[in-house]
XYZ file of C-alpha atoms in Angstrom:
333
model
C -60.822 53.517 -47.909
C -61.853 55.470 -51.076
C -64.986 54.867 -52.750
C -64.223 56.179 -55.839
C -61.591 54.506 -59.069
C -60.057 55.747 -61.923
C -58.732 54.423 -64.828
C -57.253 55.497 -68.031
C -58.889 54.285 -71.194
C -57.099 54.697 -74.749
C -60.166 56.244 -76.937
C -58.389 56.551 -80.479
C -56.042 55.312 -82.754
C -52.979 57.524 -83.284
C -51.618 58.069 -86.409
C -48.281 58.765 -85.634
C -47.043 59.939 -82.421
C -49.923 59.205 -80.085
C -51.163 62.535 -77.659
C -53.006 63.338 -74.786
C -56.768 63.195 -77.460
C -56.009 59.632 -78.005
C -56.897 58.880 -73.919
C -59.778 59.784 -71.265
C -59.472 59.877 -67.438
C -63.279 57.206 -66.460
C -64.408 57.517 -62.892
C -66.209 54.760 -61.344
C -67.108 53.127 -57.695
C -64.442 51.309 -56.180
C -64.896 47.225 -57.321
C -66.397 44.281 -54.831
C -64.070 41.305 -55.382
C -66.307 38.220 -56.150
C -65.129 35.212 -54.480
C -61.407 33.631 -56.262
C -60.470 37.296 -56.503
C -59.155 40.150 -54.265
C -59.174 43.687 -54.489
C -55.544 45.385 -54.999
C -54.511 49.288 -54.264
C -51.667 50.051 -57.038
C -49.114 51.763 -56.001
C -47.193 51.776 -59.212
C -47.571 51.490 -62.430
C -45.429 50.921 -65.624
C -45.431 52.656 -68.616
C -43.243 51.040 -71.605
C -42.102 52.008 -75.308
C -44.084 48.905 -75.861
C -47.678 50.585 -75.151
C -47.401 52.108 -78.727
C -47.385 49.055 -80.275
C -50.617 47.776 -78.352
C -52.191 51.013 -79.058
C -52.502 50.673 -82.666
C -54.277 46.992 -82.195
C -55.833 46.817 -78.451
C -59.192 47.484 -77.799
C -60.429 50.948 -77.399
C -62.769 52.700 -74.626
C -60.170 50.509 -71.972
C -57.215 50.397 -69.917
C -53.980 49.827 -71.722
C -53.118 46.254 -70.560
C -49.525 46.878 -68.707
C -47.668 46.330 -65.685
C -48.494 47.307 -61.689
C -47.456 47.079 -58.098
C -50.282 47.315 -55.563
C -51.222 45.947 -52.180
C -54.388 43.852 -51.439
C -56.592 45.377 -49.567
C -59.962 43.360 -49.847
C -59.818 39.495 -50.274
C -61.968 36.831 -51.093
C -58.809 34.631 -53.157
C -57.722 32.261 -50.457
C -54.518 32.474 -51.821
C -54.334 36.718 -51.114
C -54.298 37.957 -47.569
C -54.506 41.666 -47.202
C -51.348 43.746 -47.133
C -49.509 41.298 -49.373
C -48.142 42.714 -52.300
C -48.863 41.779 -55.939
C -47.498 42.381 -58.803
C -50.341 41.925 -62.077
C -50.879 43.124 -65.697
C -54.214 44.597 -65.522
C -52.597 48.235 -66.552
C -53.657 51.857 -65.973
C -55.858 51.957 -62.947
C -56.287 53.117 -59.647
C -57.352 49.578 -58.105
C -57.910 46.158 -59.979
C -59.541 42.593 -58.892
C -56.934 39.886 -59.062
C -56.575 36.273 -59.018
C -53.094 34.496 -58.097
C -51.650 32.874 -60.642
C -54.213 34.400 -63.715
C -52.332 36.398 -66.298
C -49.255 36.926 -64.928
C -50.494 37.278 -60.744
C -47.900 37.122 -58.431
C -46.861 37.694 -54.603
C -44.076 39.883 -54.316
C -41.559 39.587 -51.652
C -40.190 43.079 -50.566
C -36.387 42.524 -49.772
C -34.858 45.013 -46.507
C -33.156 47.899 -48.123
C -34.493 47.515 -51.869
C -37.105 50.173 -52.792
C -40.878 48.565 -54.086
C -40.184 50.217 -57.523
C -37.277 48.060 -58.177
C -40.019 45.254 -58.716
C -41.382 47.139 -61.892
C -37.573 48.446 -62.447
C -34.602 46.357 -62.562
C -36.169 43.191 -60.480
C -39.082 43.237 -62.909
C -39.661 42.978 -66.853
C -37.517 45.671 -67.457
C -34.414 43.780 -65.373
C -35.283 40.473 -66.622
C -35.677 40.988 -70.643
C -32.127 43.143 -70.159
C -30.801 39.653 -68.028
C -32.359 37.129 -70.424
C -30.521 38.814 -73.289
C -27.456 38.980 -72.028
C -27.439 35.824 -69.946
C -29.653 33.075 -72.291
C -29.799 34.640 -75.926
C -26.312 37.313 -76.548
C -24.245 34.559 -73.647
C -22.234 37.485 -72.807
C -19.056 35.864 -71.292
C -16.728 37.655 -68.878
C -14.394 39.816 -70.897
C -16.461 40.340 -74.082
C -17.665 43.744 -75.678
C -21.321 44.882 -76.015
C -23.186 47.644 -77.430
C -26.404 49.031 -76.173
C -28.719 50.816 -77.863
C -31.339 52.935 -76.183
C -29.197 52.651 -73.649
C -30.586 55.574 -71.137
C -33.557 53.703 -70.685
C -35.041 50.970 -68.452
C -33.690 48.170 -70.773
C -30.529 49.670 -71.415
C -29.555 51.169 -68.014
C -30.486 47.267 -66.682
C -28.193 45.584 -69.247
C -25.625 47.868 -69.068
C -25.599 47.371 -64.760
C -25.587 43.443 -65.548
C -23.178 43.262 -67.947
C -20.809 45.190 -65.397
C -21.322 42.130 -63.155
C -21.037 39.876 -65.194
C -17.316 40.743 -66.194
C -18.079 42.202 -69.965
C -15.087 44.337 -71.247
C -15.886 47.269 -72.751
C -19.322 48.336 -72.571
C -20.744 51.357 -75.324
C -23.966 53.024 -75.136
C -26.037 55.246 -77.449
C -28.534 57.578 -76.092
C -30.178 60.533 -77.564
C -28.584 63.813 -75.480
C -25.398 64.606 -74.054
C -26.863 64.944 -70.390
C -28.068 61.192 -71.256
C -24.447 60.280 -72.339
C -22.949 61.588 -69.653
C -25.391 59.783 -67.062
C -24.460 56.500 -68.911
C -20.691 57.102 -68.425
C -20.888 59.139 -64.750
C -23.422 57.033 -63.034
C -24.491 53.403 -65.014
C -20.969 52.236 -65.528
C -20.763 52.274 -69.242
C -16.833 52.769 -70.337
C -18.014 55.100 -73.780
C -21.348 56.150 -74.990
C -22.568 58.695 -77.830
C -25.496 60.947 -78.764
C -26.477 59.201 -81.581
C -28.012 62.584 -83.117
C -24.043 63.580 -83.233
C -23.656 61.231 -86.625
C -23.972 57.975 -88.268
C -24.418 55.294 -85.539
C -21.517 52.855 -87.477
C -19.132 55.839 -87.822
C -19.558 56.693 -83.710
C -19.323 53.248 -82.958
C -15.938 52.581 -84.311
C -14.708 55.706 -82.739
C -15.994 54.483 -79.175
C -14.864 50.562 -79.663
C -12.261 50.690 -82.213
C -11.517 46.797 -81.806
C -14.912 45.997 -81.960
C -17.730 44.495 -80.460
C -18.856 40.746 -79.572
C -22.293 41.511 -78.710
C -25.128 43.547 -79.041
C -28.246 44.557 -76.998
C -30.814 46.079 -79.840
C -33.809 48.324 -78.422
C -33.851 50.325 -81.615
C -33.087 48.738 -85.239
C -32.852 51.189 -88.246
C -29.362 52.468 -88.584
C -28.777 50.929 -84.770
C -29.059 47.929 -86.084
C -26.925 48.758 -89.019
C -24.136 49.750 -87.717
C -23.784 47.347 -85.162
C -23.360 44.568 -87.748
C -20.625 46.331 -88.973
C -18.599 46.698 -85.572
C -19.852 42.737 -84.510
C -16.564 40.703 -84.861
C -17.163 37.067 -86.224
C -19.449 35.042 -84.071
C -20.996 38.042 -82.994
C -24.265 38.113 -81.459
C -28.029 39.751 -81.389
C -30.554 40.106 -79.125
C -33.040 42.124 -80.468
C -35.327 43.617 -77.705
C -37.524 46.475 -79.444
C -37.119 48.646 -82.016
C -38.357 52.436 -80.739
C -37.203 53.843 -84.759
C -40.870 52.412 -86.294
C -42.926 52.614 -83.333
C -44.892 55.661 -84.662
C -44.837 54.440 -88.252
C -45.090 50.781 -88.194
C -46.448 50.679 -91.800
C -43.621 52.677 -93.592
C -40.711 50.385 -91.216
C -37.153 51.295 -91.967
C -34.987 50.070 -94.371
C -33.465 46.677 -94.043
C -29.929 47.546 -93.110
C -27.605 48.097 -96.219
C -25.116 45.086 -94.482
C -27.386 42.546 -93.443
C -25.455 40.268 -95.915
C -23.004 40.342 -92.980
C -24.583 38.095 -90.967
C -24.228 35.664 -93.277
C -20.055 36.509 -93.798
C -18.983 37.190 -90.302
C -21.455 33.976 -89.281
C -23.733 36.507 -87.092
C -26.813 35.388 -85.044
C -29.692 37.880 -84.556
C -32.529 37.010 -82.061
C -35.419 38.347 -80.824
C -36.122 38.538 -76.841
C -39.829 38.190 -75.404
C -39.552 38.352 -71.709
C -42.605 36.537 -71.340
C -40.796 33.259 -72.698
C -38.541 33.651 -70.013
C -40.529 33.928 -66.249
C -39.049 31.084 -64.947
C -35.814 33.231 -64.749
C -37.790 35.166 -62.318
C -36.014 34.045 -58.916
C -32.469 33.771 -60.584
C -33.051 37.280 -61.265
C -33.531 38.063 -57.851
C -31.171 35.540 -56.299
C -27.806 37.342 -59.124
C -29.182 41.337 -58.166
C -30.528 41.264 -54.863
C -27.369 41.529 -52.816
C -26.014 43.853 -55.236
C -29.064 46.055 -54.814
C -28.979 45.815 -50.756
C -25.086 46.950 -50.922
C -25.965 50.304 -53.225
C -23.509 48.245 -55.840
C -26.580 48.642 -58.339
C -29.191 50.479 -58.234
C -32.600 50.677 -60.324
C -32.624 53.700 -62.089
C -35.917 55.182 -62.529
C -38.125 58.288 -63.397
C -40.768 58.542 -61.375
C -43.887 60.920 -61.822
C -46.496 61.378 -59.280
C -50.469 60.905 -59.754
C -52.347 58.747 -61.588
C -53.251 61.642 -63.248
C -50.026 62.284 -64.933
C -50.078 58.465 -66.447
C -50.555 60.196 -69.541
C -47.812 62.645 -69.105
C -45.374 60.182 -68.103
C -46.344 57.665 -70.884
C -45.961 60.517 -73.728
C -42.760 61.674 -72.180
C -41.130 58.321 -72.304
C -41.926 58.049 -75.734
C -40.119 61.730 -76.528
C -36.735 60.132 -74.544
C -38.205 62.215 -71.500
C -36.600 59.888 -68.745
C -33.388 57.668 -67.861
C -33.956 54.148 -66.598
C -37.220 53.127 -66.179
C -40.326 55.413 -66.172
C -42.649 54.852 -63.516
C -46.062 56.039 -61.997
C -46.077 56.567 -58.599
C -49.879 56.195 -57.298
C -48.995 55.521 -53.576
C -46.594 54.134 -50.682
């Protein structure tokens, strides 16, 4: 067993897009879990658009809270035997001390013939905010049109997967390259997607759903936003996940769209999805994409880099549109 952690600390405030100066590698010894806790090995962890937000408000000269996989391997939490396998929120480190059932703790139960990461991917917060819009806040029912923004990513690869299995008609995605629009079309099941670099979103989106759409998944806002409201047909829906356009300048946000009038006149509803108001969708989750996941029907689409060295790397790429599906850090098996 090593004697030696690391962790990565954020040490400034960006303004603007964050870099690598805004973060320090901190070596330390290995903690002793005091009794209630247990020691835990990551062997994952998750880096989200959402870390930018945090970064302009969390405490500095720390991890970045966030998402991990790891295995116990040191136990004095009755409720932790070594070798299970816990999923926690104590962020970018090498090991962490644990407690079942504080922030977030959890057992996770590795299914035959699903990889670990799917448990950070499409099985964890990633799969379930996509589910919980679709399912709880947008109601997608089966034959009904949706619209994903961001739609190359975790989030959007998820929803766009679900809503395939859940019967939705035509399903249009916007990404930000054409190898990105073509993986949405070739390989996540989406029936028309565009680079939304190519034009105005509203403009592209009537070209790829000419009849309109009933629903939208939002991971962007600006002109995403925007144009959806125009293409929503009455009764339309939002669920409004994140909004990537202002993460690097939240105090100059963009304009309000130029139609939001139209939610009034086409009787829209716009809502906004936190996945933490929704854990006790947890084991439905599992129970709806499970067997799916064990055929090769779905699949969670990652991109995984290696080291927790590279946490950095990763994190910063995600935010440039560096990966499709769900970016991951792969600290061990």
């Amino acid at each position: 067993m090593t004697t030696t952690s690391l962790t990565v600390h954020q040490t400034a405030r960006p303004e603007g897009p964050p870099s690598p100066d805004d973060f320090a590698f901190v070596r330390g010894p290995v903690p002793e879990p005091a009794p209630g806790t247990a020691l835990v090995e990551n062997l994952y962890l998750s880096v989200d658009p959402y870390h930018r937000e945090v970064m302009d408000t969390g405490p500095l000269h720390e991890p970045l809270e966030g998402r991990a996989l790891g295995r116990v391997i040191a136990s004095l939490d009755p409720a932790l035997r070594e070798g299970d396998l816990v999923f926690h929120r104590q962020g970018w480190r090498t090991h962490a001390l644990v407690t079942l059932g504080v922030d977030g703790t959890r057992t996770i139960r590795s299914y035959e013939g699903v990889p670990l990461s799917a448990h950070l991917g499409i099985l964890g917060g990633t799969g379930l905010t996509a589910y919980v819009a679709l399912t709880r806040t947008l109601e997608l029912r089966p034959g009904q049109d949706l619209f994903v923004s961001a739609a190359a990513g975790g989030v959007g690869t998820a929803a766009g997967r679900i809503a395939r299995l859940l019967g939705a008609g035509r399903i249009v995605g916007s990404a930000g390259s054409a190898a990105k629009v073509d993986f949405l079309t070739a390989a996540v099941g989406y029936d028309a997607a565009f680079d939304y670099h190519d034009g105005p979103v509203g403009e592209q989106l009537a070209k790829a759903a000419p009849d309109g759409i009933d629903a939208y998944v939002d991971n962007v806002g600006g002109g995403h936003l925007e144009g959806a409201i125009s293409a929503l047909r009455d009764h339309g829906r939002v669920a409004w996940v994140g909004a990537v356009a202002q993460y690097n300048d939240p105090a100059s946000p963009p304009a309000a769209p130029r139609n939001l009038y139209a939610v009034v006149g086409k009787s829209l509803r716009l809502e906004g999805v936190l996945v933490r108001n929704h854990r006790d969708a947890q084991g439905e989750l599992e129970e709806f994409l499970v067997p799916h996941l064990r055929s090769g029907r779905v699949v969670s689409d990652e991109t995984v880099v290696d080291g927790i060295e590279r946490t950095v790397d990763g994190f910063l790429g995600m935010l440039r549109g560096g990966n499709t599906g769900k970016m991951l850090i792969r600290l061990g098996e």
